[in-house]
């Protein structure tokens, strides 16, 4: 990533948002929905849920990956970040 600054390297210095091609919206009713990332199995962007209500859907946040930055192409290839998702 061109915006990575090695001066700020750390365990959570690399963050990648959920790829659009891997995200779909699930609806429970006409007023409750959430996004689901098939790449990391996270749910996020909850709509129509109240903080005091009980539900099985949790907001896992906007990051598909949050961890240590690497320039090793083998790691990127192993995790298939450069491939188009086949979902």
PDB file of N, CA, C and O in Angstrom:
ATOM      1  N   UNK A   1       0.840  -1.183   0.000  1.00  0.00           N
ATOM      2  CA  UNK A   1       0.000   0.000   0.000  1.00  0.00           C
ATOM      3  C   UNK A   1       0.879   1.237   0.000  1.00  0.00           C
ATOM      4  O   UNK A   1       1.803   1.350   0.796  1.00  0.00           O
ATOM      5  N   UNK A   2       0.558   2.161  -0.876  1.00  0.00           N
ATOM      6  CA  UNK A   2       1.377   3.359  -1.009  1.00  0.00           C
ATOM      7  C   UNK A   2       1.291   4.248   0.218  1.00  0.00           C
ATOM      8  O   UNK A   2       2.178   5.049   0.477  1.00  0.00           O
ATOM      9  N   UNK A   3       0.215   4.154   1.005  1.00  0.00           N
ATOM     10  CA  UNK A   3       0.051   5.032   2.155  1.00  0.00           C
ATOM     11  C   UNK A   3       0.691   4.483   3.426  1.00  0.00           C
ATOM     12  O   UNK A   3       0.659   5.140   4.457  1.00  0.00           O
ATOM     13  N   UNK A   4       1.271   3.298   3.374  1.00  0.00           N
ATOM     14  CA  UNK A   4       1.890   2.716   4.565  1.00  0.00           C
ATOM     15  C   UNK A   4       3.167   3.452   4.912  1.00  0.00           C
ATOM     16  O   UNK A   4       4.008   3.718   4.063  1.00  0.00           O
ATOM     17  N   UNK A   5       3.308   3.814   6.175  1.00  0.00           N
ATOM     18  CA  UNK A   5       4.494   4.503   6.665  1.00  0.00           C
ATOM     19  C   UNK A   5       5.207   3.581   7.646  1.00  0.00           C
ATOM     20  O   UNK A   5       4.697   3.329   8.742  1.00  0.00           O
ATOM     21  N   UNK A   6       6.390   3.057   7.299  1.00  0.00           N
ATOM     22  CA  UNK A   6       7.093   2.130   8.191  1.00  0.00           C
ATOM     23  C   UNK A   6       7.438   2.744   9.545  1.00  0.00           C
ATOM     24  O   UNK A   6       7.674   2.029  10.509  1.00  0.00           O
ATOM     25  N   UNK A   7       7.450   4.058   9.634  1.00  0.00           N
ATOM     26  CA  UNK A   7       7.738   4.701  10.922  1.00  0.00           C
ATOM     27  C   UNK A   7       6.626   4.436  11.929  1.00  0.00           C
ATOM     28  O   UNK A   7       6.829   4.555  13.135  1.00  0.00           O
ATOM     29  N   UNK A   8       5.443   4.065  11.436  1.00  0.00           N
ATOM     30  CA  UNK A   8       4.310   3.797  12.316  1.00  0.00           C
ATOM     31  C   UNK A   8       3.919   2.321  12.280  1.00  0.00           C
ATOM     32  O   UNK A   8       2.749   1.988  12.458  1.00  0.00           O
ATOM     33  N   UNK A   9       4.870   1.454  12.064  1.00  0.00           N
ATOM     34  CA  UNK A   9       4.602   0.012  11.998  1.00  0.00           C
ATOM     35  C   UNK A   9       4.221  -0.501  13.383  1.00  0.00           C
ATOM     36  O   UNK A   9       4.714  -0.035  14.396  1.00  0.00           O
ATOM     37  N   UNK A  10       3.345  -1.469  13.396  1.00  0.00           N
ATOM     38  CA  UNK A  10       2.919  -2.075  14.653  1.00  0.00           C
ATOM     39  C   UNK A  10       1.993  -3.236  14.380  1.00  0.00           C
ATOM     40  O   UNK A  10       1.706  -3.577  13.228  1.00  0.00           O
ATOM     41  N   UNK A  11       1.503  -3.845  15.457  1.00  0.00           N
ATOM     42  CA  UNK A  11       0.656  -5.025  15.312  1.00  0.00           C
ATOM     43  C   UNK A  11      -0.657  -4.742  14.593  1.00  0.00           C
ATOM     44  O   UNK A  11      -1.245  -5.630  14.003  1.00  0.00           O
ATOM     45  N   UNK A  12      -1.139  -3.513  14.642  1.00  0.00           N
ATOM     46  CA  UNK A  12      -2.396  -3.175  13.970  1.00  0.00           C
ATOM     47  C   UNK A  12      -2.204  -1.984  13.035  1.00  0.00           C
ATOM     48  O   UNK A  12      -3.074  -1.138  12.897  1.00  0.00           O
ATOM     49  N   UNK A  13      -1.065  -1.940  12.381  1.00  0.00           N
ATOM     50  CA  UNK A  13      -0.764  -0.793  11.524  1.00  0.00           C
ATOM     51  C   UNK A  13      -1.324  -0.924  10.118  1.00  0.00           C
ATOM     52  O   UNK A  13      -1.349   0.036   9.368  1.00  0.00           O
ATOM     53  N   UNK A  14      -1.800  -2.097   9.758  1.00  0.00           N
ATOM     54  CA  UNK A  14      -2.352  -2.314   8.423  1.00  0.00           C
ATOM     55  C   UNK A  14      -3.838  -2.624   8.569  1.00  0.00           C
ATOM     56  O   UNK A  14      -4.217  -3.528   9.308  1.00  0.00           O
ATOM     57  N   UNK A  15      -4.662  -1.840   7.873  1.00  0.00           N
ATOM     58  CA  UNK A  15      -6.100  -2.044   7.930  1.00  0.00           C
ATOM     59  C   UNK A  15      -6.646  -2.087   6.510  1.00  0.00           C
ATOM     60  O   UNK A  15      -6.343  -1.222   5.695  1.00  0.00           O
ATOM     61  N   UNK A  16      -7.453  -3.095   6.223  1.00  0.00           N
ATOM     62  CA  UNK A  16      -8.049  -3.260   4.905  1.00  0.00           C
ATOM     63  C   UNK A  16      -9.562  -3.351   5.086  1.00  0.00           C
ATOM     64  O   UNK A  16     -10.049  -4.192   5.849  1.00  0.00           O
ATOM     65  N   UNK A  17     -10.301  -2.489   4.387  1.00  0.00           N
ATOM     66  CA  UNK A  17     -11.755  -2.535   4.475  1.00  0.00           C
ATOM     67  C   UNK A  17     -12.302  -3.754   3.747  1.00  0.00           C
ATOM     68  O   UNK A  17     -11.632  -4.343   2.904  1.00  0.00           O
ATOM     69  N   UNK A  18     -13.526  -4.103   4.083  1.00  0.00           N
ATOM     70  CA  UNK A  18     -14.185  -5.233   3.433  1.00  0.00           C
ATOM     71  C   UNK A  18     -14.284  -4.952   1.930  1.00  0.00           C
ATOM     72  O   UNK A  18     -14.789  -3.905   1.533  1.00  0.00           O
ATOM     73  N   UNK A  19     -13.807  -5.866   1.091  1.00  0.00           N
ATOM     74  CA  UNK A  19     -13.908  -5.659  -0.363  1.00  0.00           C
ATOM     75  C   UNK A  19     -15.372  -5.635  -0.811  1.00  0.00           C
ATOM     76  O   UNK A  19     -16.167  -6.493  -0.409  1.00  0.00           O
ATOM     77  N   UNK A  20     -15.729  -4.657  -1.616  1.00  0.00           N
ATOM     78  CA  UNK A  20     -17.114  -4.531  -2.088  1.00  0.00           C
ATOM     79  C   UNK A  20     -17.619  -5.820  -2.731  1.00  0.00           C
ATOM     80  O   UNK A  20     -18.778  -6.179  -2.569  1.00  0.00           O
ATOM     81  N   UNK A  21     -16.759  -6.506  -3.455  1.00  0.00           N
ATOM     82  CA  UNK A  21     -17.173  -7.729  -4.144  1.00  0.00           C
ATOM     83  C   UNK A  21     -17.529  -8.853  -3.170  1.00  0.00           C
ATOM     84  O   UNK A  21     -18.183  -9.820  -3.555  1.00  0.00           O
ATOM     85  N   UNK A  22     -17.125  -8.724  -1.916  1.00  0.00           N
ATOM     86  CA  UNK A  22     -17.371  -9.769  -0.922  1.00  0.00           C
ATOM     87  C   UNK A  22     -18.519  -9.430   0.020  1.00  0.00           C
ATOM     88  O   UNK A  22     -18.853 -10.219   0.902  1.00  0.00           O
ATOM     89  N   UNK A  23     -19.114  -8.257  -0.141  1.00  0.00           N
ATOM     90  CA  UNK A  23     -20.120  -7.783   0.806  1.00  0.00           C
ATOM     91  C   UNK A  23     -21.509  -7.871   0.187  1.00  0.00           C
ATOM     92  O   UNK A  23     -21.718  -7.503  -0.969  1.00  0.00           O
ATOM     93  N   UNK A  24     -22.453  -8.372   0.970  1.00  0.00           N
ATOM     94  CA  UNK A  24     -23.850  -8.336   0.561  1.00  0.00           C
ATOM     95  C   UNK A  24     -24.698  -7.927   1.754  1.00  0.00           C
ATOM     96  O   UNK A  24     -24.292  -8.076   2.903  1.00  0.00           O
ATOM     97  N   UNK A  25     -25.873  -7.390   1.481  1.00  0.00           N
ATOM     98  CA  UNK A  25     -26.767  -6.919   2.534  1.00  0.00           C
ATOM     99  C   UNK A  25     -27.800  -7.989   2.835  1.00  0.00           C
ATOM    100  O   UNK A  25     -28.423  -8.546   1.932  1.00  0.00           O
ATOM    101  N   UNK A  26     -27.970  -8.285   4.125  1.00  0.00           N
ATOM    102  CA  UNK A  26     -28.987  -9.222   4.594  1.00  0.00           C
ATOM    103  C   UNK A  26     -30.123  -8.424   5.218  1.00  0.00           C
ATOM    104  O   UNK A  26     -29.879  -7.428   5.899  1.00  0.00           O
ATOM    105  N   UNK A  27     -31.348  -8.873   4.999  1.00  0.00           N
ATOM    106  CA  UNK A  27     -32.529  -8.221   5.548  1.00  0.00           C
ATOM    107  C   UNK A  27     -33.273  -9.203   6.439  1.00  0.00           C
ATOM    108  O   UNK A  27     -33.527 -10.333   6.054  1.00  0.00           O
ATOM    109  N   UNK A  28     -33.645  -8.757   7.638  1.00  0.00           N
ATOM    110  CA  UNK A  28     -34.465  -9.564   8.531  1.00  0.00           C
ATOM    111  C   UNK A  28     -35.937  -9.158   8.388  1.00  0.00           C
ATOM    112  O   UNK A  28     -36.832  -9.962   8.562  1.00  0.00           O
ATOM    113  N   UNK A  29     -36.166  -7.917   8.100  1.00  0.00           N
ATOM    114  CA  UNK A  29     -37.506  -7.388   7.851  1.00  0.00           C
ATOM    115  C   UNK A  29     -37.324  -6.158   6.976  1.00  0.00           C
ATOM    116  O   UNK A  29     -36.218  -5.861   6.535  1.00  0.00           O
ATOM    117  N   UNK A  30     -38.391  -5.437   6.761  1.00  0.00           N
ATOM    118  CA  UNK A  30     -38.273  -4.250   5.918  1.00  0.00           C
ATOM    119  C   UNK A  30     -37.526  -3.119   6.623  1.00  0.00           C
ATOM    120  O   UNK A  30     -37.172  -2.131   5.991  1.00  0.00           O
ATOM    121  N   UNK A  31     -37.270  -3.268   7.921  1.00  0.00           N
ATOM    122  CA  UNK A  31     -36.622  -2.189   8.673  1.00  0.00           C
ATOM    123  C   UNK A  31     -35.297  -2.594   9.318  1.00  0.00           C
ATOM    124  O   UNK A  31     -34.627  -1.759   9.909  1.00  0.00           O
ATOM    125  N   UNK A  32     -34.913  -3.846   9.242  1.00  0.00           N
ATOM    126  CA  UNK A  32     -33.660  -4.287   9.878  1.00  0.00           C
ATOM    127  C   UNK A  32     -32.756  -4.942   8.842  1.00  0.00           C
ATOM    128  O   UNK A  32     -33.133  -5.914   8.195  1.00  0.00           O
ATOM    129  N   UNK A  33     -31.555  -4.402   8.705  1.00  0.00           N
ATOM    130  CA  UNK A  33     -30.605  -4.960   7.742  1.00  0.00           C
ATOM    131  C   UNK A  33     -29.189  -4.805   8.268  1.00  0.00           C
ATOM    132  O   UNK A  33     -28.927  -4.059   9.213  1.00  0.00           O
ATOM    133  N   UNK A  34     -28.276  -5.542   7.649  1.00  0.00           N
ATOM    134  CA  UNK A  34     -26.863  -5.459   7.975  1.00  0.00           C
ATOM    135  C   UNK A  34     -26.073  -5.954   6.782  1.00  0.00           C
ATOM    136  O   UNK A  34     -26.591  -6.648   5.916  1.00  0.00           O
ATOM    137  N   UNK A  35     -24.818  -5.562   6.741  1.00  0.00           N
ATOM    138  CA  UNK A  35     -23.928  -6.044   5.689  1.00  0.00           C
ATOM    139  C   UNK A  35     -23.122  -7.222   6.221  1.00  0.00           C
ATOM    140  O   UNK A  35     -22.761  -7.266   7.403  1.00  0.00           O
ATOM    141  N   UNK A  36     -22.835  -8.165   5.331  1.00  0.00           N
ATOM    142  CA  UNK A  36     -22.068  -9.356   5.694  1.00  0.00           C
ATOM    143  C   UNK A  36     -20.913  -9.509   4.707  1.00  0.00           C
ATOM    144  O   UNK A  36     -21.113  -9.455   3.498  1.00  0.00           O
ATOM    145  N   UNK A  37     -19.705  -9.676   5.237  1.00  0.00           N
ATOM    146  CA  UNK A  37     -18.527  -9.888   4.396  1.00  0.00           C
ATOM    147  C   UNK A  37     -18.261 -11.388   4.323  1.00  0.00           C
ATOM    148  O   UNK A  37     -18.010 -12.039   5.336  1.00  0.00           O
ATOM    149  N   UNK A  38     -18.324 -11.917   3.107  1.00  0.00           N
ATOM    150  CA  UNK A  38     -18.084 -13.355   2.925  1.00  0.00           C
ATOM    151  C   UNK A  38     -16.606 -13.700   3.030  1.00  0.00           C
ATOM    152  O   UNK A  38     -16.260 -14.854   3.240  1.00  0.00           O
ATOM    153  N   UNK A  39     -15.731 -12.712   2.910  1.00  0.00           N
ATOM    154  CA  UNK A  39     -14.301 -12.991   2.994  1.00  0.00           C
ATOM    155  C   UNK A  39     -13.882 -13.294   4.434  1.00  0.00           C
ATOM    156  O   UNK A  39     -13.135 -14.212   4.691  1.00  0.00           O
ATOM    157  N   UNK A  40     -14.372 -12.497   5.389  1.00  0.00           N
ATOM    158  CA  UNK A  40     -13.942 -12.677   6.782  1.00  0.00           C
ATOM    159  C   UNK A  40     -15.098 -13.079   7.703  1.00  0.00           C
ATOM    160  O   UNK A  40     -14.897 -13.260   8.895  1.00  0.00           O
ATOM    161  N   UNK A  41     -16.313 -13.196   7.164  1.00  0.00           N
ATOM    162  CA  UNK A  41     -17.515 -13.599   7.898  1.00  0.00           C
ATOM    163  C   UNK A  41     -17.944 -12.574   8.946  1.00  0.00           C
ATOM    164  O   UNK A  41     -18.583 -12.913   9.939  1.00  0.00           O
ATOM    165  N   UNK A  42     -17.599 -11.307   8.750  1.00  0.00           N
ATOM    166  CA  UNK A  42     -17.987 -10.250   9.680  1.00  0.00           C
ATOM    167  C   UNK A  42     -19.323  -9.648   9.280  1.00  0.00           C
ATOM    168  O   UNK A  42     -19.699  -9.650   8.109  1.00  0.00           O
ATOM    169  N   UNK A  43     -20.037  -9.110  10.267  1.00  0.00           N
ATOM    170  CA  UNK A  43     -21.242  -8.340  10.020  1.00  0.00           C
ATOM    171  C   UNK A  43     -20.983  -6.908  10.467  1.00  0.00           C
ATOM    172  O   UNK A  43     -20.278  -6.670  11.444  1.00  0.00           O
ATOM    173  N   UNK A  44     -21.568  -5.942   9.747  1.00  0.00           N
ATOM    174  CA  UNK A  44     -21.341  -4.531  10.045  1.00  0.00           C
ATOM    175  C   UNK A  44     -22.435  -3.701   9.396  1.00  0.00           C
ATOM    176  O   UNK A  44     -23.284  -4.246   8.692  1.00  0.00           O
ATOM    177  N   UNK A  45     -22.423  -2.399   9.640  1.00  0.00           N
ATOM    178  CA  UNK A  45     -23.451  -1.481   9.119  1.00  0.00           C
ATOM    179  C   UNK A  45     -24.856  -1.924   9.517  1.00  0.00           C
ATOM    180  O   UNK A  45     -25.747  -2.048   8.683  1.00  0.00           O
ATOM    181  N   UNK A  46     -25.058  -2.144  10.803  1.00  0.00           N
ATOM    182  CA  UNK A  46     -26.372  -2.550  11.295  1.00  0.00           C
ATOM    183  C   UNK A  46     -27.352  -1.388  11.184  1.00  0.00           C
ATOM    184  O   UNK A  46     -27.050  -0.272  11.588  1.00  0.00           O
ATOM    185  N   UNK A  47     -28.525  -1.647  10.635  1.00  0.00           N
ATOM    186  CA  UNK A  47     -29.580  -0.643  10.494  1.00  0.00           C
ATOM    187  C   UNK A  47     -30.861  -1.168  11.116  1.00  0.00           C
ATOM    188  O   UNK A  47     -31.255  -2.301  10.862  1.00  0.00           O
ATOM    189  N   UNK A  48     -31.483  -0.349  11.945  1.00  0.00           N
ATOM    190  CA  UNK A  48     -32.754  -0.727  12.556  1.00  0.00           C
ATOM    191  C   UNK A  48     -32.615  -1.487  13.853  1.00  0.00           C
ATOM    192  O   UNK A  48     -33.604  -1.959  14.403  1.00  0.00           O
ATOM    193  N   UNK A  49     -31.419  -1.628  14.370  1.00  0.00           N
ATOM    194  CA  UNK A  49     -31.198  -2.320  15.639  1.00  0.00           C
ATOM    195  C   UNK A  49     -31.031  -1.278  16.742  1.00  0.00           C
ATOM    196  O   UNK A  49     -30.356  -0.277  16.561  1.00  0.00           O
ATOM    197  N   UNK A  50     -31.640  -1.534  17.882  1.00  0.00           N
ATOM    198  CA  UNK A  50     -31.496  -0.630  19.021  1.00  0.00           C
ATOM    199  C   UNK A  50     -30.429  -1.172  19.952  1.00  0.00           C
ATOM    200  O   UNK A  50     -30.279  -2.382  20.111  1.00  0.00           O
ATOM    201  N   UNK A  51     -29.678  -0.294  20.583  1.00  0.00           N
ATOM    202  CA  UNK A  51     -28.603  -0.732  21.471  1.00  0.00           C
ATOM    203  C   UNK A  51     -29.138  -1.528  22.654  1.00  0.00           C
ATOM    204  O   UNK A  51     -28.449  -2.358  23.215  1.00  0.00           O
ATOM    205  N   UNK A  52     -30.389  -1.289  23.033  1.00  0.00           N
ATOM    206  CA  UNK A  52     -30.957  -1.997  24.172  1.00  0.00           C
ATOM    207  C   UNK A  52     -31.622  -3.304  23.763  1.00  0.00           C
ATOM    208  O   UNK A  52     -32.018  -4.093  24.604  1.00  0.00           O
ATOM    209  N   UNK A  53     -31.774  -3.543  22.476  1.00  0.00           N
ATOM    210  CA  UNK A  53     -32.449  -4.754  22.011  1.00  0.00           C
ATOM    211  C   UNK A  53     -31.498  -5.944  21.955  1.00  0.00           C
ATOM    212  O   UNK A  53     -30.286  -5.814  21.849  1.00  0.00           O
ATOM    213  N   UNK A  54     -32.061  -7.111  22.055  1.00  0.00           N
ATOM    214  CA  UNK A  54     -31.262  -8.340  21.927  1.00  0.00           C
ATOM    215  C   UNK A  54     -31.367  -8.839  20.498  1.00  0.00           C
ATOM    216  O   UNK A  54     -32.455  -8.930  19.938  1.00  0.00           O
ATOM    217  N   UNK A  55     -30.240  -9.158  19.927  1.00  0.00           N
ATOM    218  CA  UNK A  55     -30.222  -9.680  18.568  1.00  0.00           C
ATOM    219  C   UNK A  55     -28.972 -10.523  18.390  1.00  0.00           C
ATOM    220  O   UNK A  55     -28.035 -10.459  19.174  1.00  0.00           O
ATOM    221  N   UNK A  56     -28.969 -11.353  17.364  1.00  0.00           N
ATOM    222  CA  UNK A  56     -27.845 -12.247  17.111  1.00  0.00           C
ATOM    223  C   UNK A  56     -26.789 -11.625  16.214  1.00  0.00           C
ATOM    224  O   UNK A  56     -25.738 -12.211  16.020  1.00  0.00           O
ATOM    225  N   UNK A  57     -27.074 -10.462  15.653  1.00  0.00           N
ATOM    226  CA  UNK A  57     -26.146  -9.815  14.743  1.00  0.00           C
ATOM    227  C   UNK A  57     -25.304  -8.817  15.529  1.00  0.00           C
ATOM    228  O   UNK A  57     -25.822  -8.042  16.317  1.00  0.00           O
ATOM    229  N   UNK A  58     -23.999  -8.838  15.310  1.00  0.00           N
ATOM    230  CA  UNK A  58     -23.128  -7.893  15.992  1.00  0.00           C
ATOM    231  C   UNK A  58     -22.394  -7.050  14.970  1.00  0.00           C
ATOM    232  O   UNK A  58     -22.202  -7.465  13.830  1.00  0.00           O
ATOM    233  N   UNK A  59     -21.988  -5.862  15.379  1.00  0.00           N
ATOM    234  CA  UNK A  59     -21.226  -4.983  14.495  1.00  0.00           C
ATOM    235  C   UNK A  59     -19.749  -5.274  14.714  1.00  0.00           C
ATOM    236  O   UNK A  59     -19.177  -4.876  15.721  1.00  0.00           O
ATOM    237  N   UNK A  60     -19.149  -5.977  13.759  1.00  0.00           N
ATOM    238  CA  UNK A  60     -17.746  -6.364  13.872  1.00  0.00           C
ATOM    239  C   UNK A  60     -16.799  -5.294  13.343  1.00  0.00           C
ATOM    240  O   UNK A  60     -15.586  -5.473  13.387  1.00  0.00           O
ATOM    241  N   UNK A  61     -17.339  -4.221  12.827  1.00  0.00           N
ATOM    242  CA  UNK A  61     -16.501  -3.109  12.385  1.00  0.00           C
ATOM    243  C   UNK A  61     -16.209  -3.113  10.899  1.00  0.00           C
ATOM    244  O   UNK A  61     -16.564  -4.026  10.162  1.00  0.00           O
ATOM    245  N   UNK A  62     -15.545  -2.048  10.474  1.00  0.00           N
ATOM    246  CA  UNK A  62     -15.330  -1.812   9.043  1.00  0.00           C
ATOM    247  C   UNK A  62     -14.117  -2.517   8.459  1.00  0.00           C
ATOM    248  O   UNK A  62     -13.927  -2.497   7.249  1.00  0.00           O
ATOM    249  N   UNK A  63     -13.290  -3.164   9.275  1.00  0.00           N
ATOM    250  CA  UNK A  63     -12.042  -3.732   8.774  1.00  0.00           C
ATOM    251  C   UNK A  63     -12.162  -5.230   8.507  1.00  0.00           C
ATOM    252  O   UNK A  63     -12.528  -6.004   9.375  1.00  0.00           O
ATOM    253  N   UNK A  64     -11.810  -5.628   7.297  1.00  0.00           N
ATOM    254  CA  UNK A  64     -11.752  -7.040   6.934  1.00  0.00           C
ATOM    255  C   UNK A  64     -10.450  -7.644   7.472  1.00  0.00           C
ATOM    256  O   UNK A  64     -10.390  -8.809   7.806  1.00  0.00           O
ATOM    257  N   UNK A  65      -9.438  -6.808   7.516  1.00  0.00           N
ATOM    258  CA  UNK A  65      -8.147  -7.226   8.065  1.00  0.00           C
ATOM    259  C   UNK A  65      -7.583  -6.073   8.867  1.00  0.00           C
ATOM    260  O   UNK A  65      -7.611  -4.927   8.433  1.00  0.00           O
ATOM    261  N   UNK A  66      -7.068  -6.386  10.050  1.00  0.00           N
ATOM    262  CA  UNK A  66      -6.367  -5.412  10.873  1.00  0.00           C
ATOM    263  C   UNK A  66      -5.207  -6.145  11.521  1.00  0.00           C
ATOM    264  O   UNK A  66      -5.396  -7.052  12.318  1.00  0.00           O
ATOM    265  N   UNK A  67      -4.007  -5.780  11.115  1.00  0.00           N
ATOM    266  CA  UNK A  67      -2.843  -6.491  11.631  1.00  0.00           C
ATOM    267  C   UNK A  67      -1.551  -5.865  11.161  1.00  0.00           C
ATOM    268  O   UNK A  67      -1.498  -4.692  10.775  1.00  0.00           O
ATOM    269  N   UNK A  68      -0.520  -6.654  11.170  1.00  0.00           N
ATOM    270  CA  UNK A  68       0.805  -6.174  10.811  1.00  0.00           C
ATOM    271  C   UNK A  68       0.950  -6.077   9.295  1.00  0.00           C
ATOM    272  O   UNK A  68       0.566  -6.983   8.559  1.00  0.00           O
ATOM    273  N   UNK A  69       1.493  -4.974   8.844  1.00  0.00           N
ATOM    274  CA  UNK A  69       1.718  -4.751   7.414  1.00  0.00           C
ATOM    275  C   UNK A  69       2.858  -5.653   6.930  1.00  0.00           C
ATOM    276  O   UNK A  69       3.813  -5.894   7.649  1.00  0.00           O
ATOM    277  N   UNK A  70       2.724  -6.143   5.717  1.00  0.00           N
ATOM    278  CA  UNK A  70       3.788  -6.951   5.133  1.00  0.00           C
ATOM    279  C   UNK A  70       4.046  -6.518   3.696  1.00  0.00           C
ATOM    280  O   UNK A  70       3.130  -6.073   3.012  1.00  0.00           O
ATOM    281  N   UNK A  71       5.269  -6.647   3.286  1.00  0.00           N
ATOM    282  CA  UNK A  71       5.623  -6.437   1.883  1.00  0.00           C
ATOM    283  C   UNK A  71       5.994  -7.762   1.238  1.00  0.00           C
ATOM    284  O   UNK A  71       6.436  -7.793   0.092  1.00  0.00           O
ATOM    285  N   UNK A  72       5.795  -8.852   1.967  1.00  0.00           N
ATOM    286  CA  UNK A  72       6.118 -10.192   1.486  1.00  0.00           C
ATOM    287  C   UNK A  72       5.014 -10.679   0.544  1.00  0.00           C
ATOM    288  O   UNK A  72       3.885 -10.946   0.989  1.00  0.00           O
ATOM    289  N   UNK A  73       5.295 -10.810  -0.743  1.00  0.00           N
ATOM    290  CA  UNK A  73       4.250 -11.225  -1.691  1.00  0.00           C
ATOM    291  C   UNK A  73       3.719 -12.636  -1.415  1.00  0.00           C
ATOM    292  O   UNK A  73       2.601 -12.963  -1.797  1.00  0.00           O
ATOM    293  N   UNK A  74       4.496 -13.462  -0.729  1.00  0.00           N
ATOM    294  CA  UNK A  74       4.013 -14.816  -0.414  1.00  0.00           C
ATOM    295  C   UNK A  74       2.837 -14.769   0.553  1.00  0.00           C
ATOM    296  O   UNK A  74       1.895 -15.539   0.419  1.00  0.00           O
ATOM    297  N   UNK A  75       2.888 -13.860   1.521  1.00  0.00           N
ATOM    298  CA  UNK A  75       1.794 -13.742   2.490  1.00  0.00           C
ATOM    299  C   UNK A  75       0.530 -13.263   1.784  1.00  0.00           C
ATOM    300  O   UNK A  75      -0.560 -13.791   2.004  1.00  0.00           O
ATOM    301  N   UNK A  76       0.661 -12.269   0.918  1.00  0.00           N
ATOM    302  CA  UNK A  76      -0.484 -11.755   0.166  1.00  0.00           C
ATOM    303  C   UNK A  76      -1.073 -12.858  -0.706  1.00  0.00           C
ATOM    304  O   UNK A  76      -2.293 -13.025  -0.777  1.00  0.00           O
ATOM    305  N   UNK A  77      -0.221 -13.637  -1.347  1.00  0.00           N
ATOM    306  CA  UNK A  77      -0.696 -14.730  -2.203  1.00  0.00           C
ATOM    307  C   UNK A  77      -1.389 -15.814  -1.383  1.00  0.00           C
ATOM    308  O   UNK A  77      -2.440 -16.327  -1.781  1.00  0.00           O
ATOM    309  N   UNK A  78      -0.834 -16.162  -0.219  1.00  0.00           N
ATOM    310  CA  UNK A  78      -1.435 -17.193   0.627  1.00  0.00           C
ATOM    311  C   UNK A  78      -2.822 -16.785   1.110  1.00  0.00           C
ATOM    312  O   UNK A  78      -3.716 -17.611   1.226  1.00  0.00           O
ATOM    313  N   UNK A  79      -2.989 -15.502   1.409  1.00  0.00           N
ATOM    314  CA  UNK A  79      -4.281 -15.028   1.894  1.00  0.00           C
ATOM    315  C   UNK A  79      -5.219 -14.615   0.762  1.00  0.00           C
ATOM    316  O   UNK A  79      -6.339 -14.195   0.995  1.00  0.00           O
ATOM    317  N   UNK A  80      -4.738 -14.705  -0.478  1.00  0.00           N
ATOM    318  CA  UNK A  80      -5.526 -14.486  -1.695  1.00  0.00           C
ATOM    319  C   UNK A  80      -6.132 -13.088  -1.778  1.00  0.00           C
ATOM    320  O   UNK A  80      -7.233 -12.894  -2.256  1.00  0.00           O
ATOM    321  N   UNK A  81      -5.372 -12.069  -1.339  1.00  0.00           N
ATOM    322  CA  UNK A  81      -5.867 -10.701  -1.405  1.00  0.00           C
ATOM    323  C   UNK A  81      -5.884 -10.173  -2.824  1.00  0.00           C
ATOM    324  O   UNK A  81      -6.647  -9.260  -3.136  1.00  0.00           O
ATOM    325  N   UNK A  82      -5.049 -10.691  -3.696  1.00  0.00           N
ATOM    326  CA  UNK A  82      -4.987 -10.191  -5.058  1.00  0.00           C
ATOM    327  C   UNK A  82      -5.940 -10.901  -6.014  1.00  0.00           C
ATOM    328  O   UNK A  82      -6.050 -10.541  -7.167  1.00  0.00           O
ATOM    329  N   UNK A  83      -6.659 -11.905  -5.515  1.00  0.00           N
ATOM    330  CA  UNK A  83      -7.572 -12.664  -6.360  1.00  0.00           C
ATOM    331  C   UNK A  83      -8.968 -12.093  -6.312  1.00  0.00           C
ATOM    332  O   UNK A  83      -9.393 -11.539  -5.298  1.00  0.00           O
ATOM    333  N   UNK A  84      -9.698 -12.237  -7.395  1.00  0.00           N
ATOM    334  CA  UNK A  84     -11.113 -11.884  -7.387  1.00  0.00           C
ATOM    335  C   UNK A  84     -11.862 -12.949  -6.600  1.00  0.00           C
ATOM    336  O   UNK A  84     -11.625 -14.143  -6.793  1.00  0.00           O
ATOM    337  N   UNK A  85     -12.754 -12.521  -5.721  1.00  0.00           N
ATOM    338  CA  UNK A  85     -13.482 -13.509  -4.922  1.00  0.00           C
ATOM    339  C   UNK A  85     -14.437 -14.321  -5.791  1.00  0.00           C
ATOM    340  O   UNK A  85     -15.037 -13.804  -6.728  1.00  0.00           O
ATOM    341  N   UNK A  86     -14.553 -15.572  -5.479  1.00  0.00           N
ATOM    342  CA  UNK A  86     -15.443 -16.469  -6.193  1.00  0.00           C
ATOM    343  C   UNK A  86     -16.529 -16.937  -5.220  1.00  0.00           C
ATOM    344  O   UNK A  86     -16.523 -18.070  -4.774  1.00  0.00           O
ATOM    345  N   UNK A  87     -17.423 -16.019  -4.897  1.00  0.00           N
ATOM    346  CA  UNK A  87     -18.454 -16.329  -3.912  1.00  0.00           C
ATOM    347  C   UNK A  87     -19.788 -16.524  -4.583  1.00  0.00           C
ATOM    348  O   UNK A  87     -20.344 -15.823  -5.241  1.00  0.00           O
TER     349      UNK A  87
END
